[in-house]
mmCIF file of N, CA and C and ligand atoms in Angstrom:
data_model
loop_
_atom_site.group_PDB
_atom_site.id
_atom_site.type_symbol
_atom_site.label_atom_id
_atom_site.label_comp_id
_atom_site.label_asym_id
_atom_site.label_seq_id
_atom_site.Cartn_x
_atom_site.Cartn_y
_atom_site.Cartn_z
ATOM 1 N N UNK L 248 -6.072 -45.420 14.147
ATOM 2 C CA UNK L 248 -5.306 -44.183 14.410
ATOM 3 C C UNK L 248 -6.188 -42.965 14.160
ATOM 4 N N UNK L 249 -6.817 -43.109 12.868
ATOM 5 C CA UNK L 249 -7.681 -41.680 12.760
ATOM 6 C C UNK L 249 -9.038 -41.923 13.819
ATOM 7 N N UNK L 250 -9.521 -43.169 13.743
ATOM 8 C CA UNK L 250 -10.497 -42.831 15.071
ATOM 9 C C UNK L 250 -9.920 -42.592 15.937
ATOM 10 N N UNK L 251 -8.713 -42.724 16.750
ATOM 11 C CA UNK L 251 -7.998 -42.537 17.984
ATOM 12 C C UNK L 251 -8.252 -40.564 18.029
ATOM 13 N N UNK L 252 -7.898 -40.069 16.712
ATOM 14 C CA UNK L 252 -8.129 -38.776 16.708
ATOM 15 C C UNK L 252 -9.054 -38.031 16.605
ATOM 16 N N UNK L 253 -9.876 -38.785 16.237
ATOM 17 C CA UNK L 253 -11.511 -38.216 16.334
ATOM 18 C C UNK L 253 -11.982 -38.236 17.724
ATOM 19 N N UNK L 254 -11.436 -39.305 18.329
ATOM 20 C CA UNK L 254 -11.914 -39.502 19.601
ATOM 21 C C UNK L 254 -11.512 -38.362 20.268
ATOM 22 N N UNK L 255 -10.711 -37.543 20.123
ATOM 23 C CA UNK L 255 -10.035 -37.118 21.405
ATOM 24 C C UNK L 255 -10.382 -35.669 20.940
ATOM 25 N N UNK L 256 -11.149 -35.058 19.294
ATOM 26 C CA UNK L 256 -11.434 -33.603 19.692
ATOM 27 C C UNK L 256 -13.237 -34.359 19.785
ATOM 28 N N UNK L 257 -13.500 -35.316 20.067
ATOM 29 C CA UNK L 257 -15.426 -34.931 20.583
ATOM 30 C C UNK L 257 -15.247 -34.840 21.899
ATOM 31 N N UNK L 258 -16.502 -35.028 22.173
ATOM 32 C CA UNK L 258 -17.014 -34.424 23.705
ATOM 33 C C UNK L 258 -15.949 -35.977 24.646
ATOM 34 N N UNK L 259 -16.244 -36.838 24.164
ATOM 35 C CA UNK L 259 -15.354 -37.996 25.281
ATOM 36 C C UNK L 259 -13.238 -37.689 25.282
ATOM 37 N N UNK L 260 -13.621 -35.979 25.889
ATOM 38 C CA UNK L 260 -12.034 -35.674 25.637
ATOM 39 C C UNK L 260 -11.550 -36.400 26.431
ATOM 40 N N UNK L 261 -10.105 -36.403 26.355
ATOM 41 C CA UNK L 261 -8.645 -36.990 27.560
ATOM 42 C C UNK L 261 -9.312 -36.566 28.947
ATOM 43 N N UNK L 262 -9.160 -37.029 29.957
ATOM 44 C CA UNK L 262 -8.804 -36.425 31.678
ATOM 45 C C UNK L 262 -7.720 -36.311 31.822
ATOM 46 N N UNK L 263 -7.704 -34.804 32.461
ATOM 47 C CA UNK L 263 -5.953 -34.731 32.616
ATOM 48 C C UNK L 263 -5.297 -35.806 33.588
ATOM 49 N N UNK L 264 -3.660 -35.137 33.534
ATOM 50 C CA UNK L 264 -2.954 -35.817 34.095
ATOM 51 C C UNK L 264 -3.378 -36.490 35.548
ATOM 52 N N UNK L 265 -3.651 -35.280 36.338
ATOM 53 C CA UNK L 265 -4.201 -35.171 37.680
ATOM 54 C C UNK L 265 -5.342 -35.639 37.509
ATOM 55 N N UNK L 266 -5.809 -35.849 36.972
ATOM 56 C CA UNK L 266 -7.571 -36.782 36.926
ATOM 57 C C UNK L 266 -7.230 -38.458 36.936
ATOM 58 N N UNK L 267 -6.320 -38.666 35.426
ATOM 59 C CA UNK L 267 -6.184 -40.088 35.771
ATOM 60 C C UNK L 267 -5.041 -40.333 36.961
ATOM 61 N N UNK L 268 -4.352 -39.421 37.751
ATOM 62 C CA UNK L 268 -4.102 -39.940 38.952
ATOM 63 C C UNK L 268 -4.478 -40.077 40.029
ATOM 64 N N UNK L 269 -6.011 -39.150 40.221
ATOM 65 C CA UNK L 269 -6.790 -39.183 41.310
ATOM 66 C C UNK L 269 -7.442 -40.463 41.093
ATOM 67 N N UNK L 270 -7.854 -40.561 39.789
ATOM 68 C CA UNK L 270 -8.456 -42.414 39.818
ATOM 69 C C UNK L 270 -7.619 -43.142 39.763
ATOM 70 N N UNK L 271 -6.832 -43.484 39.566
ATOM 71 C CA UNK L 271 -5.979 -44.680 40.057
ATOM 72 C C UNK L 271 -5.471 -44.383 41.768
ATOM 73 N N UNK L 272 -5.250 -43.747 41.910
ATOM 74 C CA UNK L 272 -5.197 -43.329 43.624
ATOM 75 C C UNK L 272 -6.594 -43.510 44.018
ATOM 76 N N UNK L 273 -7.895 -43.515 43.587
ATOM 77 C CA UNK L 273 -9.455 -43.803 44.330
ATOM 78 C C UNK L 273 -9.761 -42.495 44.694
ATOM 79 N N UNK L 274 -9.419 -41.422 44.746
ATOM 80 C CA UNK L 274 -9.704 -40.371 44.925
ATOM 81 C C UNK L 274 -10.781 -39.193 44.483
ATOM 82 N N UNK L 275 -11.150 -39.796 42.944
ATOM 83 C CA UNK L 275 -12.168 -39.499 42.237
ATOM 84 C C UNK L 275 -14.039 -39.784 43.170
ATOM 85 N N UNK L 276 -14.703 -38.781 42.686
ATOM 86 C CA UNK L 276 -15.896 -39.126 43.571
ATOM 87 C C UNK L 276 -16.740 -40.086 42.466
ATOM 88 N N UNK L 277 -17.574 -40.949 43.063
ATOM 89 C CA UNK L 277 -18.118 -41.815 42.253
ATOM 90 C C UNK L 277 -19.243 -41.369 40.551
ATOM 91 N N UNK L 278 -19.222 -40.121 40.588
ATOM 92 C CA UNK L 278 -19.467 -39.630 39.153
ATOM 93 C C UNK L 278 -18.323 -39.514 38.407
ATOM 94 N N UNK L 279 -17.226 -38.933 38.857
ATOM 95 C CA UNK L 279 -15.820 -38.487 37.881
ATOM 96 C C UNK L 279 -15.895 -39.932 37.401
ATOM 97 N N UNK L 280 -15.455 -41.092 38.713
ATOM 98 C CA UNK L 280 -14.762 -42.422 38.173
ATOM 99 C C UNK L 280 -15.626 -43.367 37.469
ATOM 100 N N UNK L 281 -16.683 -42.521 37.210
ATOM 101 C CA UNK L 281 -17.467 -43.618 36.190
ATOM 102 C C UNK L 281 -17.121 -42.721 34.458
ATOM 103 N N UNK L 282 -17.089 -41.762 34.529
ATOM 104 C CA UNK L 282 -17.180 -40.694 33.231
ATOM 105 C C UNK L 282 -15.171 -41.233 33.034
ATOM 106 N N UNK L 283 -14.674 -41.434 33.897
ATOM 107 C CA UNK L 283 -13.161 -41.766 33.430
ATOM 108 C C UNK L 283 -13.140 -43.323 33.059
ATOM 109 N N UNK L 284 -13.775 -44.069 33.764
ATOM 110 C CA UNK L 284 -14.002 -45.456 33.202
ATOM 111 C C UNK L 284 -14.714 -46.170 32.279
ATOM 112 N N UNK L 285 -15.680 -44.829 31.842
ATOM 113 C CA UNK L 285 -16.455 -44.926 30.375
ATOM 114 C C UNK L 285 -15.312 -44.299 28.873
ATOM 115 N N UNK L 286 -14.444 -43.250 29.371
ATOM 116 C CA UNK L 286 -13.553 -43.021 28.894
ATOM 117 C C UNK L 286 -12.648 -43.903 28.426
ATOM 118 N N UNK L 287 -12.001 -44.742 29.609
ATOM 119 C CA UNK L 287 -10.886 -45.818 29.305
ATOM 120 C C UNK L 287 -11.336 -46.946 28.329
ATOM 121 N N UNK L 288 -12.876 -47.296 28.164
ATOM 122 C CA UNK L 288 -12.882 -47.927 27.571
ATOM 123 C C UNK L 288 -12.754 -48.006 25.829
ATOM 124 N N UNK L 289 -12.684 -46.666 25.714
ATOM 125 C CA UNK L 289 -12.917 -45.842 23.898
ATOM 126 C C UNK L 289 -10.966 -45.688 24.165
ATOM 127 N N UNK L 290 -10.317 -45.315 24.844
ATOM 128 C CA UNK L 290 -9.005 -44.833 24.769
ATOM 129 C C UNK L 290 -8.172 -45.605 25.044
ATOM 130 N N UNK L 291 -7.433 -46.164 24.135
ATOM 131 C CA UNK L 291 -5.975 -46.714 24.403
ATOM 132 C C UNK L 291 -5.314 -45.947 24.992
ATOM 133 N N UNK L 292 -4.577 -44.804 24.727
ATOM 134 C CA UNK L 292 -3.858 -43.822 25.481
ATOM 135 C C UNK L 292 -3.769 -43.863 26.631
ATOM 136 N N UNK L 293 -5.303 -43.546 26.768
ATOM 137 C CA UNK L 293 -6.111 -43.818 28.776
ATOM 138 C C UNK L 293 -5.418 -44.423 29.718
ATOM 139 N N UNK L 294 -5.939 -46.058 28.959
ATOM 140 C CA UNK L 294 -5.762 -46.790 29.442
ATOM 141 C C UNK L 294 -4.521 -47.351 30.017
ATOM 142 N N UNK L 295 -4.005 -47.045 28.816
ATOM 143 C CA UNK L 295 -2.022 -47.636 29.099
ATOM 144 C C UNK L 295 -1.437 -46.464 30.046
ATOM 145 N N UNK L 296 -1.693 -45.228 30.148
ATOM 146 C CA UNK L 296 -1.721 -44.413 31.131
ATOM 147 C C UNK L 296 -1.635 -44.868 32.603
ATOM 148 N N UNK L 297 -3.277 -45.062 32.533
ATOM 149 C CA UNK L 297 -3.808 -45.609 33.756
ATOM 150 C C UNK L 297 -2.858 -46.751 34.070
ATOM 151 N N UNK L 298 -2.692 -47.886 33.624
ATOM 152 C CA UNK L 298 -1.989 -49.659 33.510
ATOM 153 C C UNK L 298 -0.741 -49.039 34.495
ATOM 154 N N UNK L 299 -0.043 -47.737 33.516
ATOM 155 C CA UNK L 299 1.251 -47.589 34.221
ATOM 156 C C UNK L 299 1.112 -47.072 35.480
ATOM 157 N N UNK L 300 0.283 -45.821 35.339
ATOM 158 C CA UNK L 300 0.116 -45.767 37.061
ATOM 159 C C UNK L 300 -0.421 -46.544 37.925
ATOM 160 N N UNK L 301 -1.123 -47.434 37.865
ATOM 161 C CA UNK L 301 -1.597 -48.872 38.431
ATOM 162 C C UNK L 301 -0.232 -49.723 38.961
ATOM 163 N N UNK L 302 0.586 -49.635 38.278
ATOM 164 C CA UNK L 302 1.940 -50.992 38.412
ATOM 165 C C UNK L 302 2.652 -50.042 39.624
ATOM 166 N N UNK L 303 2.811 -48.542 39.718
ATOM 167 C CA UNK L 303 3.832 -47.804 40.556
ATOM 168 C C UNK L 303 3.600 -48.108 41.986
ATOM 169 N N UNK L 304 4.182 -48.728 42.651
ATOM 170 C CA UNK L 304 3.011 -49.012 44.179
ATOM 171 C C UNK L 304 3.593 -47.575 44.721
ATOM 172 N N UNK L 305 4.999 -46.968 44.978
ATOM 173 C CA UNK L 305 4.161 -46.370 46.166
ATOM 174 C C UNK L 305 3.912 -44.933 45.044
ATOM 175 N N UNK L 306 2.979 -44.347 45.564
ATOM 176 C CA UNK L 306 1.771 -43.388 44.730
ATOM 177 C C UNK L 306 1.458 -42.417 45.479
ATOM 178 N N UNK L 307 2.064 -42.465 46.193
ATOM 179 C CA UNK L 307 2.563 -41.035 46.737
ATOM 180 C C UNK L 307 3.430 -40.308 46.057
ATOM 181 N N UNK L 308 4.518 -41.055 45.312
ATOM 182 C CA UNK L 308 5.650 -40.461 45.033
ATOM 183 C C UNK L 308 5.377 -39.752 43.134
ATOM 184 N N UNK L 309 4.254 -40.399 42.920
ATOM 185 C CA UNK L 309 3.964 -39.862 41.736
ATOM 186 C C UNK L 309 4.061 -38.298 41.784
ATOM 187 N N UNK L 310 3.448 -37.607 42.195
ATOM 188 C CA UNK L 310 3.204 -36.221 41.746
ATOM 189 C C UNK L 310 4.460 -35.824 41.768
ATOM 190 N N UNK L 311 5.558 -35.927 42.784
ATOM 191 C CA UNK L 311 6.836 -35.688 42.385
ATOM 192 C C UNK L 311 7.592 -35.677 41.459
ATOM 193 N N UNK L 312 7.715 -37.316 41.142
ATOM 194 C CA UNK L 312 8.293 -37.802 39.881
ATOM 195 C C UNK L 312 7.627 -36.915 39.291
ATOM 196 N N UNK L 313 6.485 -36.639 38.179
ATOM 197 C CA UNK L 313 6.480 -35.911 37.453
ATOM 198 C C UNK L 313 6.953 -34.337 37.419
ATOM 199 N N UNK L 314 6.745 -33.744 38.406
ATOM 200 C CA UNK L 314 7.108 -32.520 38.742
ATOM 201 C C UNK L 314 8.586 -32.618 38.279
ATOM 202 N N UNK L 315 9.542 -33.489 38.616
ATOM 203 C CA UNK L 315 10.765 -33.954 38.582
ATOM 204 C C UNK L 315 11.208 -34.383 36.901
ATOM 205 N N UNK L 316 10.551 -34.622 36.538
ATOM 206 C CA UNK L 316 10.385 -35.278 34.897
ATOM 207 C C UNK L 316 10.238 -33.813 34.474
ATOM 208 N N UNK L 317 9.120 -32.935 34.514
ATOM 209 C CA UNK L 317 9.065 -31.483 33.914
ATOM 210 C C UNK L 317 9.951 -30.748 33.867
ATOM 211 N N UNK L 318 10.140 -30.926 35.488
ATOM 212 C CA UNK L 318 11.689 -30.021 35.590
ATOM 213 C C UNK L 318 12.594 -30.189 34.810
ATOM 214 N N UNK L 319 13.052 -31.684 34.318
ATOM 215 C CA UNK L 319 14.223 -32.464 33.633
ATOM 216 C C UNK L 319 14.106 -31.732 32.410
ATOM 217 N N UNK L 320 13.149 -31.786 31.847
ATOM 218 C CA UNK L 320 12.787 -30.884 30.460
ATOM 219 C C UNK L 320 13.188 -29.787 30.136
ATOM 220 N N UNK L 321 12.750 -28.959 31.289
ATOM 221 C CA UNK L 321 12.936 -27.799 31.158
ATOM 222 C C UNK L 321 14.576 -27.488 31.182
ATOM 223 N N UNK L 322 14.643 -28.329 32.283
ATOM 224 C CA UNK L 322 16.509 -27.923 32.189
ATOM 225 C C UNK L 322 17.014 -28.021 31.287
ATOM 226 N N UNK L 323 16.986 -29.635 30.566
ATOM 227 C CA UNK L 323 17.150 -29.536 29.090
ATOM 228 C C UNK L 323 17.344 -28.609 27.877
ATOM 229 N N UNK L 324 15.975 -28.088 27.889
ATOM 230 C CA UNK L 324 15.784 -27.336 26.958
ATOM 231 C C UNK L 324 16.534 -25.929 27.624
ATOM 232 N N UNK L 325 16.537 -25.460 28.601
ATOM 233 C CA UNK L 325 17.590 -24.416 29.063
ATOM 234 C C UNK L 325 18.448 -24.606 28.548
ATOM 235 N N UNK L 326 19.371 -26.043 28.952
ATOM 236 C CA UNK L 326 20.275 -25.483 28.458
ATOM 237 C C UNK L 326 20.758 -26.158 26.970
ATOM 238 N N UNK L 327 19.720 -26.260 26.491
ATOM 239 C CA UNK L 327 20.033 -26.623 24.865
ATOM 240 C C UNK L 327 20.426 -24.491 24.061
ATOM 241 N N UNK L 328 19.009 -23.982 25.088
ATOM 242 C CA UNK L 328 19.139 -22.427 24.546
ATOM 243 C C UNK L 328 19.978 -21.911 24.739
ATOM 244 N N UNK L 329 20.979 -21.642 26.033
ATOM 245 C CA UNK L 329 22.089 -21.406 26.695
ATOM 246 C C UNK L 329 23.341 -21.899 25.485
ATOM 247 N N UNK L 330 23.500 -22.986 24.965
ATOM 248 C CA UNK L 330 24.543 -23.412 24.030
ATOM 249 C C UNK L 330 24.279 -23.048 22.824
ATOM 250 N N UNK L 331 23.135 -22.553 22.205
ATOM 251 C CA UNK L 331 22.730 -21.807 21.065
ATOM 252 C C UNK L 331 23.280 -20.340 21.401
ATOM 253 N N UNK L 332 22.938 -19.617 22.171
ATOM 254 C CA UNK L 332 22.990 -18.538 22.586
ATOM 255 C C UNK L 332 24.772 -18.230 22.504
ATOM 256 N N UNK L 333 25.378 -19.060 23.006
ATOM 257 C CA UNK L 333 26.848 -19.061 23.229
ATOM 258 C C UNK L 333 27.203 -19.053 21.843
ATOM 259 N N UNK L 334 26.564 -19.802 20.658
ATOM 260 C CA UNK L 334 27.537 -19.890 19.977
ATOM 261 C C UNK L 334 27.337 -18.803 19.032
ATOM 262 N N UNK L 335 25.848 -18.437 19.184
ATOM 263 C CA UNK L 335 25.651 -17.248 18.432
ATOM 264 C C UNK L 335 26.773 -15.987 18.848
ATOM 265 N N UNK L 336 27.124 -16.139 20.055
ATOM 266 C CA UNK L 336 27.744 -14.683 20.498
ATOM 267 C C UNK L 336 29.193 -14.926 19.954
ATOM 268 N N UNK L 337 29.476 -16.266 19.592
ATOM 269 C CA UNK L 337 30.531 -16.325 18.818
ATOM 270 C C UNK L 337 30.628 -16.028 17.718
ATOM 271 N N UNK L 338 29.617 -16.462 17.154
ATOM 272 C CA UNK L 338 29.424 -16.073 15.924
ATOM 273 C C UNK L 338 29.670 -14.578 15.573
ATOM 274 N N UNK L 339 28.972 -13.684 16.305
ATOM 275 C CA UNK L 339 29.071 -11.973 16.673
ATOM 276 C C UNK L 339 29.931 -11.643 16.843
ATOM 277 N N UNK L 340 31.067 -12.185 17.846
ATOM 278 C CA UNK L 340 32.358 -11.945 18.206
ATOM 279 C C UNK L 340 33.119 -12.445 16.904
ATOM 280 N N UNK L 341 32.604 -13.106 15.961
ATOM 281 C CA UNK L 341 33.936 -13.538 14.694
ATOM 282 C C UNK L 341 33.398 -12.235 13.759
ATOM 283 N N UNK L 342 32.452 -12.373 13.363
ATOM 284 C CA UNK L 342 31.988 -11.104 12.655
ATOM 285 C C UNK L 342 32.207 -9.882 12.788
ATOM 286 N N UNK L 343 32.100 -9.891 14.287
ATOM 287 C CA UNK L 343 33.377 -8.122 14.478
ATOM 288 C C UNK L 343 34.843 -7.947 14.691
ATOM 289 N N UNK L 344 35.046 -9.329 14.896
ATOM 290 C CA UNK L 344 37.022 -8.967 14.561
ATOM 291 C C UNK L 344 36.856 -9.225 12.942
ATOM 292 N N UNK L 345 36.409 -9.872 12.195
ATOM 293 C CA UNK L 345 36.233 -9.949 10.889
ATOM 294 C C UNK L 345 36.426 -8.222 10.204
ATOM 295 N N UNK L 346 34.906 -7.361 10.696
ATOM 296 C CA UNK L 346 34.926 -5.992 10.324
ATOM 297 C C UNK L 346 36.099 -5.400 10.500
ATOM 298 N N UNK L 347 36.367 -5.575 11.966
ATOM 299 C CA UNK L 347 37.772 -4.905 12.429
ATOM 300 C C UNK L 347 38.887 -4.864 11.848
ATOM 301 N N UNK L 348 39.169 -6.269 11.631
ATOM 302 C CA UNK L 348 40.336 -6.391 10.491
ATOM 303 C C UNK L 348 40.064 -5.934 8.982
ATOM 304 N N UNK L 349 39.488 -6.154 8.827
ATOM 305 C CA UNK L 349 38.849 -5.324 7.092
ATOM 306 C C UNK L 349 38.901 -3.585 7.027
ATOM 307 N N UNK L 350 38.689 -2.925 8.235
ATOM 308 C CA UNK L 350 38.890 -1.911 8.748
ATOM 309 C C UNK L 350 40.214 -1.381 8.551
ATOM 310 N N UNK L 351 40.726 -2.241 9.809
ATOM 311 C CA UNK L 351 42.614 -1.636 9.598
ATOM 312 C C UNK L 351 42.849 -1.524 8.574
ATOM 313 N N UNK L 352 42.307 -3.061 7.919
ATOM 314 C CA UNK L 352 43.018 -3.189 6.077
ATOM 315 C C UNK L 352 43.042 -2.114 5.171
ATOM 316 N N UNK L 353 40.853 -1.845 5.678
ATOM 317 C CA UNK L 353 41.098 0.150 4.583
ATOM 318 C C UNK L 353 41.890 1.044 4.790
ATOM 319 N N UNK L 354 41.695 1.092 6.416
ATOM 320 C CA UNK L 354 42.782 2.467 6.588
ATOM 321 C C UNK L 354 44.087 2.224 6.328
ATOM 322 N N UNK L 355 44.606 0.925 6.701
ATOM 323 C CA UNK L 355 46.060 1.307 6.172
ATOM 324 C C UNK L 355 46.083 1.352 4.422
ATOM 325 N N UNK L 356 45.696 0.633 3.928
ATOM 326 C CA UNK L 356 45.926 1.021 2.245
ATOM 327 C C UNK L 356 45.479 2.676 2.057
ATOM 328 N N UNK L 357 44.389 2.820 2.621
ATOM 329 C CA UNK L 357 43.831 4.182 2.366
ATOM 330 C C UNK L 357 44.687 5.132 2.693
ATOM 331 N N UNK L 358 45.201 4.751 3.906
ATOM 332 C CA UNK L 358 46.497 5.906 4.597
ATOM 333 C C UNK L 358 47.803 5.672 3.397
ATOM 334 N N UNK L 359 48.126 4.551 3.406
ATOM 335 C CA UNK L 359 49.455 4.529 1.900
ATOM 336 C C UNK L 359 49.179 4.556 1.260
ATOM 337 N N UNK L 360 47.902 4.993 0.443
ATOM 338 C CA UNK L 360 48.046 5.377 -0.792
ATOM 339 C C UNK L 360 47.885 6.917 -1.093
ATOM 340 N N UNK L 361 47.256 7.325 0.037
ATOM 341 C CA UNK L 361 47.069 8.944 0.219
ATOM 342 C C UNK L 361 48.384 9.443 -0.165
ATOM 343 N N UNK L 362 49.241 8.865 -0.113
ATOM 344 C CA UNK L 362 50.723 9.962 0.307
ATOM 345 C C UNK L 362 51.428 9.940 -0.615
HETATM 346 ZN ZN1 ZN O 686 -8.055 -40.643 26.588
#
């Protein structure tokens, strides 16, 4: 595990996403896919990476799916913020009928006792 992390701040960093999918698609020119296949061999990560995009046959549809997976996230997390946000404004909205009523409360004692 700690070599796994050593590995990955020296010079034999990760290839991005789009790198290990241009090599498993063959797309890489024959320098990249040797510097990514000298890679896979130091990286588990890599590799099981690579394995999975290897098994997907059609591979076209990859860049989507992920695009589609990001998106999913993001929506997610939208609307995780969106239901925070709501409840905060509830929260705001209890806190000022709270004042409000504490309000009337002064003035009316304040008004009956004036007199
Ligand atoms: Zn790696």
């Amino acid at each position: 595990m700690n070599d796994h992390f050593a590995d990955i701040f020296t010079e034999t960093a990760c290839p991005s996403q789009d790198q290990l999918l241009a090599y498993v698609e063959g797309k890489l020119s024959p320098a990249e896919r040797h510097n990514v296949e000298l890679h896979l061999q130091d990286c588990d990560l890599c590799s099981e990476a690579v394995e999975g995009l290897s098994a997907i046959q059609e591979k076209d549809k990859i860049p989507g799916w992920l695009r589609e997976a990001k998106w999913n996230v993001l929506k997610k997390l939208r609307r995780k913020n969106h239901k925070r946000r709501k409840q905060d404004f509830y929260l705001f909205i209890g806190i000022v009928a709270l004042v409000i009523i504490l309000l009337a409360i002064g003035l009316y004692w304040a008004y009956h006792f004036s007199r």
